[in-house]
Coordinates of C-alpha atoms in Angstrom, one line a residue:
M1 CA 0.0 0.0 0.0
S2 CA 1.4 3.4 -1.0
T3 CA 2.1 5.9 1.8
C4 CA 3.1 9.5 1.9
T5 CA 6.6 8.4 3.0
S6 CA 7.1 5.9 0.2
A7 CA 6.1 8.5 -2.4
S8 CA 8.5 11.1 -0.9
R9 CA 11.3 8.6 -0.9
H10 CA 10.5 7.4 -4.5
L11 CA 10.5 11.0 -5.8
D12 CA 13.7 11.8 -3.8
E13 CA 12.1 14.9 -2.2
P14 CA 14.9 17.0 -0.7
L15 CA 15.0 17.3 3.1
A16 CA 16.8 20.6 3.7
G17 CA 14.6 23.4 4.9
T18 CA 11.7 21.3 6.1
A19 CA 12.2 21.3 9.9
A20 CA 9.7 22.6 12.4
T21 CA 10.5 26.1 13.6
A22 CA 11.0 26.6 17.4
R23 CA 13.8 28.4 19.1
T24 CA 12.7 26.8 22.4
W25 CA 11.2 23.3 23.0
L26 CA 9.1 22.6 26.1
L27 CA 8.6 18.8 26.5
L28 CA 6.1 17.3 28.9
E29 CA 5.9 13.5 29.6
Q30 CA 2.4 12.2 28.9
P31 CA 2.1 8.4 28.7
G32 CA -0.8 6.6 27.1
P33 CA -2.4 7.2 23.7
W34 CA -2.2 10.5 21.7
G35 CA -4.8 11.8 19.4
V36 CA -4.5 13.9 16.3
K37 CA -3.9 17.1 18.3
A38 CA -2.1 15.5 21.2
L39 CA -2.1 18.5 23.6
T40 CA -5.9 18.4 23.7
S41 CA -6.5 14.7 22.7
S42 CA -4.5 12.7 25.2
H43 CA -4.9 11.9 28.9
L44 CA -3.5 15.3 29.6
D45 CA -6.2 17.6 30.8
P46 CA -7.5 19.2 27.5
A47 CA -8.1 22.5 29.3
L48 CA -4.4 22.6 30.2
G49 CA -3.5 21.7 26.7
R50 CA -5.5 24.5 25.3
A51 CA -4.0 26.9 27.9
L52 CA -0.5 25.9 26.9
E53 CA -1.2 26.4 23.3
A54 CA -2.6 29.9 23.9
A55 CA 0.2 30.8 26.4
T56 CA 3.0 29.9 24.0
E57 CA 1.6 31.5 20.9
G58 CA 4.1 34.1 19.6
T59 CA 6.7 33.3 22.2
G60 CA 9.0 31.1 20.1
V61 CA 8.2 28.2 22.4
R62 CA 6.8 25.0 21.0
V63 CA 5.2 22.5 23.4
A64 CA 5.3 18.7 22.7
L65 CA 4.4 15.6 24.6
I66 CA 6.9 12.8 25.1
R67 CA 6.7 9.2 26.4
R68 CA 9.1 6.3 26.8
P69 CA 9.2 3.8 23.9
G70 CA 7.2 0.6 24.2
R71 CA 3.7 -0.4 24.7
H72 CA 1.4 2.4 25.8
A73 CA -1.0 1.2 28.3
D74 CA -4.2 3.2 28.6
C75 CA -3.3 4.3 32.1
R76 CA -4.5 7.7 33.4
E77 CA -2.6 7.8 36.6
V78 CA 0.7 9.6 36.2
H79 CA 2.3 10.6 39.5
E80 CA 5.6 12.1 38.3
R81 CA 6.3 13.6 34.9
Q82 CA 9.6 14.4 33.2
V83 CA 9.8 17.9 31.8
Y84 CA 12.5 19.3 29.5
V85 CA 13.1 22.7 28.1
A86 CA 15.8 23.4 25.4
H87 CA 16.9 26.6 23.7
T88 CA 18.5 26.0 20.3
A89 CA 19.8 29.4 19.1
P90 CA 23.6 29.2 18.5
G91 CA 25.5 31.1 21.2
N92 CA 22.9 30.3 23.8
V93 CA 22.2 26.6 23.5
W94 CA 21.0 24.8 26.7
L95 CA 18.9 21.9 27.9
H96 CA 17.4 21.8 31.3
S97 CA 15.3 19.1 33.0
A98 CA 12.9 18.8 35.9
T99 CA 10.1 16.5 37.2
T100 CA 6.7 17.6 38.4
S101 CA 3.6 16.0 39.8
D102 CA 1.5 19.0 38.8
P103 CA 1.8 19.8 35.0
E104 CA -0.4 22.9 35.5
R105 CA 2.8 24.5 37.0
L106 CA 4.0 24.9 33.4
L107 CA 1.5 27.8 33.1
D108 CA 3.5 29.6 35.8
L109 CA 6.6 29.7 33.6
D110 CA 7.6 32.9 31.9
L111 CA 7.2 31.5 28.4
A112 CA 8.2 34.7 26.6
A113 CA 11.5 34.6 28.6
L114 CA 12.0 30.9 27.7
G115 CA 11.5 31.8 24.1
R116 CA 14.2 34.5 24.3
G117 CA 16.6 31.9 25.9
D118 CA 16.2 32.9 29.6
H119 CA 15.8 29.7 31.6
H120 CA 15.5 31.2 35.1
T121 CA 11.8 30.6 35.7
F122 CA 12.2 26.9 34.8
G123 CA 14.5 26.7 37.8
T124 CA 12.4 28.8 40.2
V125 CA 9.0 27.3 39.2
L126 CA 9.9 23.6 38.6
G127 CA 13.3 23.3 40.3
G128 CA 14.9 22.7 36.9
R129 CA 18.6 22.1 36.5
P130 CA 20.9 21.7 33.5
H131 CA 20.6 18.3 31.9
T132 CA 23.7 16.2 32.5
G133 CA 22.7 13.0 30.7
D134 CA 22.9 11.9 27.1
P135 CA 21.5 14.1 24.3
L136 CA 17.8 13.6 23.6
A137 CA 16.7 11.6 20.5
L138 CA 13.0 12.4 20.1
V139 CA 11.3 10.2 17.5
C140 CA 7.9 11.2 16.2
T141 CA 5.4 8.4 16.8
N142 CA 2.1 10.4 16.6
G143 CA 0.3 7.7 14.5
K144 CA -3.1 9.4 14.9
R145 CA -1.7 12.4 13.1
D146 CA -0.2 10.2 10.3
R147 CA 0.2 6.4 10.2
C148 CA 3.7 6.6 8.9
C149 CA 4.9 8.1 12.2
A150 CA 3.6 5.0 14.0
L151 CA 4.6 2.4 11.3
L152 CA 8.1 3.8 11.0
G153 CA 8.7 5.9 14.1
R154 CA 7.8 3.4 16.8
P155 CA 10.1 0.6 15.6
L156 CA 13.0 3.1 15.4
A157 CA 12.4 4.4 18.9
A158 CA 12.1 0.8 20.2
E159 CA 15.3 -0.2 18.5
L160 CA 17.2 2.8 19.8
A161 CA 16.0 2.2 23.4
A162 CA 16.7 -1.6 23.2
S163 CA 20.3 -0.8 22.0
G164 CA 21.0 1.4 25.0
V165 CA 20.4 4.9 23.7
E166 CA 19.2 6.3 27.0
G167 CA 18.1 9.7 25.7
T168 CA 15.4 8.1 23.5
W169 CA 11.8 9.4 23.7
E170 CA 8.8 9.2 21.6
V171 CA 7.4 12.7 20.8
T172 CA 4.3 14.1 19.3
H173 CA 4.0 15.8 15.8
L174 CA 7.3 17.2 14.5
G175 CA 5.9 18.1 11.0
G176 CA 6.8 16.5 7.7
H177 CA 5.1 13.1 8.1
R178 CA 6.3 12.1 4.6
F179 CA 9.9 12.2 5.9
S180 CA 9.2 9.6 8.6
P181 CA 10.9 8.4 10.7
T182 CA 11.5 12.0 11.8
L183 CA 13.8 12.9 14.7
L184 CA 14.6 16.0 16.8
V185 CA 17.9 16.0 18.6
L186 CA 18.4 18.2 21.6
P187 CA 20.0 20.4 22.8
F188 CA 21.1 21.7 19.4
G189 CA 17.7 21.5 17.7
Y190 CA 18.6 19.7 14.4
V191 CA 15.8 17.7 12.9
Y192 CA 16.4 14.6 10.7
G193 CA 14.3 12.7 8.3
R194 CA 14.2 9.1 6.9
A195 CA 16.2 8.2 10.0
E196 CA 17.7 4.7 10.7
A197 CA 19.1 3.5 14.0
H198 CA 22.7 3.4 12.9
H199 CA 22.5 6.9 11.5
V200 CA 20.8 8.2 14.6
K201 CA 23.7 6.8 16.7
E202 CA 26.2 8.7 14.4
V203 CA 24.2 11.9 14.9
L204 CA 24.2 11.5 18.6
Q205 CA 27.9 10.8 18.7
G206 CA 28.4 13.9 16.7
V207 CA 26.4 15.9 19.3
R208 CA 28.6 14.5 22.1
E209 CA 31.7 15.7 20.1
G210 CA 30.2 19.0 19.2
R211 CA 29.6 18.2 15.5
V212 CA 26.6 18.4 13.2
V213 CA 25.9 15.5 10.9
T214 CA 24.4 17.0 7.8
E215 CA 23.4 13.7 6.1
G216 CA 19.6 13.3 6.4
C217 CA 19.3 16.7 8.1
R218 CA 16.2 18.8 7.6
G219 CA 17.5 21.9 9.4
N220 CA 17.9 23.6 12.7
S221 CA 14.6 24.5 14.3
A222 CA 16.1 27.8 15.5
W223 CA 15.7 29.2 12.0
E224 CA 12.8 29.7 9.6
R225 CA 12.9 27.4 6.6
P226 CA 15.0 29.6 4.2
G227 CA 17.6 29.9 7.0
Q228 CA 17.6 26.2 7.6
A229 CA 18.4 25.5 4.0
A230 CA 21.0 28.3 3.9
E231 CA 22.9 27.1 6.9
L232 CA 23.0 23.5 5.7
A233 CA 24.2 24.7 2.3
V234 CA 27.1 26.5 3.8
R235 CA 28.0 23.6 6.0
T236 CA 27.9 21.2 3.1
E237 CA 29.9 23.5 0.7
Y238 CA 32.6 24.4 3.2
G239 CA 32.8 21.2 5.2
E240 CA 31.9 23.0 8.4
D241 CA 30.5 20.6 11.0
T242 CA 31.2 22.4 14.3
V243 CA 28.1 23.0 16.3
G244 CA 27.4 26.6 16.9
A245 CA 29.9 27.8 14.2
L246 CA 27.2 29.3 12.0
T247 CA 24.4 31.7 12.7
V248 CA 21.7 33.0 10.4
V249 CA 22.0 36.8 11.0
R250 CA 19.6 38.2 8.4
T251 CA 17.0 37.1 5.9
D252 CA 16.1 39.6 3.2
G253 CA 13.2 39.2 0.8
T254 CA 9.8 37.5 0.9
A255 CA 8.5 34.3 -0.5
P256 CA 9.4 32.9 -3.0
H257 CA 12.9 34.4 -3.0
W258 CA 15.3 35.2 -0.1
D259 CA 18.9 36.3 0.4
V260 CA 20.1 34.8 3.7
V261 CA 23.2 36.0 5.4
V262 CA 25.0 33.3 7.3
A263 CA 27.9 34.2 9.6
H264 CA 30.7 32.1 11.0
T265 CA 32.2 32.6 14.4
D266 CA 35.6 33.2 12.7
G267 CA 34.2 36.3 10.9
R268 CA 33.4 34.9 7.5
R269 CA 30.0 35.6 6.0
W270 CA 28.0 34.3 3.1
T271 CA 24.9 35.4 1.2
V272 CA 22.8 32.3 0.3
T273 CA 20.1 32.7 -2.3
V274 CA 17.1 30.5 -1.5
A275 CA 14.0 30.1 -3.7
Q276 CA 10.7 28.5 -2.7
G277 CA 9.5 26.0 -5.2
T278 CA 7.0 23.2 -5.4
A279 CA 7.8 19.5 -5.3
G280 CA 6.3 17.7 -8.3
P281 CA 4.6 15.6 -9.4
P282 CA 1.6 16.0 -7.0
R283 CA 1.6 13.6 -4.1
Q284 CA 0.1 13.3 -0.6
E285 CA 1.8 15.4 2.0
S286 CA 0.2 13.2 4.6
C287 CA -1.5 9.9 4.5
G288 CA -5.2 10.5 3.8
S289 CA -4.7 14.0 2.5
P290 CA -5.6 14.9 -1.1
L291 CA -2.8 15.2 -3.7
G292 CA -0.9 18.4 -3.5
S293 CA 2.5 20.0 -4.2
P294 CA 4.5 20.5 -1.1
T295 CA 6.8 23.5 -1.0
R296 CA 10.6 23.0 -1.1
M297 CA 13.6 25.2 -0.4
D298 CA 16.1 25.3 -3.3
V299 CA 19.5 26.9 -2.8
L300 CA 20.4 28.7 -5.9
A301 CA 23.8 30.2 -4.9
V302 CA 26.2 30.5 -2.0
R303 CA 28.5 33.6 -2.2
E304 CA 31.2 34.4 0.3
L305 CA 31.2 38.0 1.2
T306 CA 34.5 40.0 1.3
P307 CA 35.1 42.3 4.3
A308 CA 34.2 45.4 2.2
S309 CA 30.9 43.9 1.1
V310 CA 30.0 43.1 4.7
M311 CA 30.1 46.7 5.8

């Protein structure tokens, strides 16, 4: 049976510039089943889910639910929940963790400050501390949103967990069902598609060593889609894999054409020309959806700027 994932693979749809956008991720453990819109269709109080959606709007914070891989018993009793918050903007990357027995405390967080990269209220409200364990490998398994995420994501999460990858969690919708299995890696915020266990382990080892693996990468969630494509283009063309070495400092233009300025910590700068196109021929962007033409980010040129042209 054809799926949105098999069509995307067959048509070799490019991955760069397709990641979800969020400078800050707020993750709340919620075992049990998840519905299409997990924040309001799981065993989390839907009133709390709606309140979190409203409170984070426009803050740069994206809320997602997480659970440990495995069978998801329909159990409504959750006494202690894991909570993570991560800021992904280069120059101020951090990942903090906490536990709570009262998820409504999340509404007491200064979400606008978290979106700006200030983690202080996570400590004062939830007793959060810097995460000292392995990087997080968050695999989308939200099968009610798209069956590919369950059919392909859940086996990947299970395989990673069984092989000892302690930072493995299942996570709700990350966008881009057709690139399943999709994966968010924290703290640095890079998103991957069509992931396989051996590749995920390479990505995580890279994180431990302060490197970005560009193969299979959809982009850094800190940037909008043109910036994601531009940063990956510079990394690929110049062989730059150091985490935090590149920053998207400016994006000029509007859809479907942008000039993105990417800066290196060593002072170099590039202008990357990015155009928005449509992926053809028509295909399903998600299983069950009508045929459509998803947008794609095409890098047309990468031009290194001289010191005079930077001024």
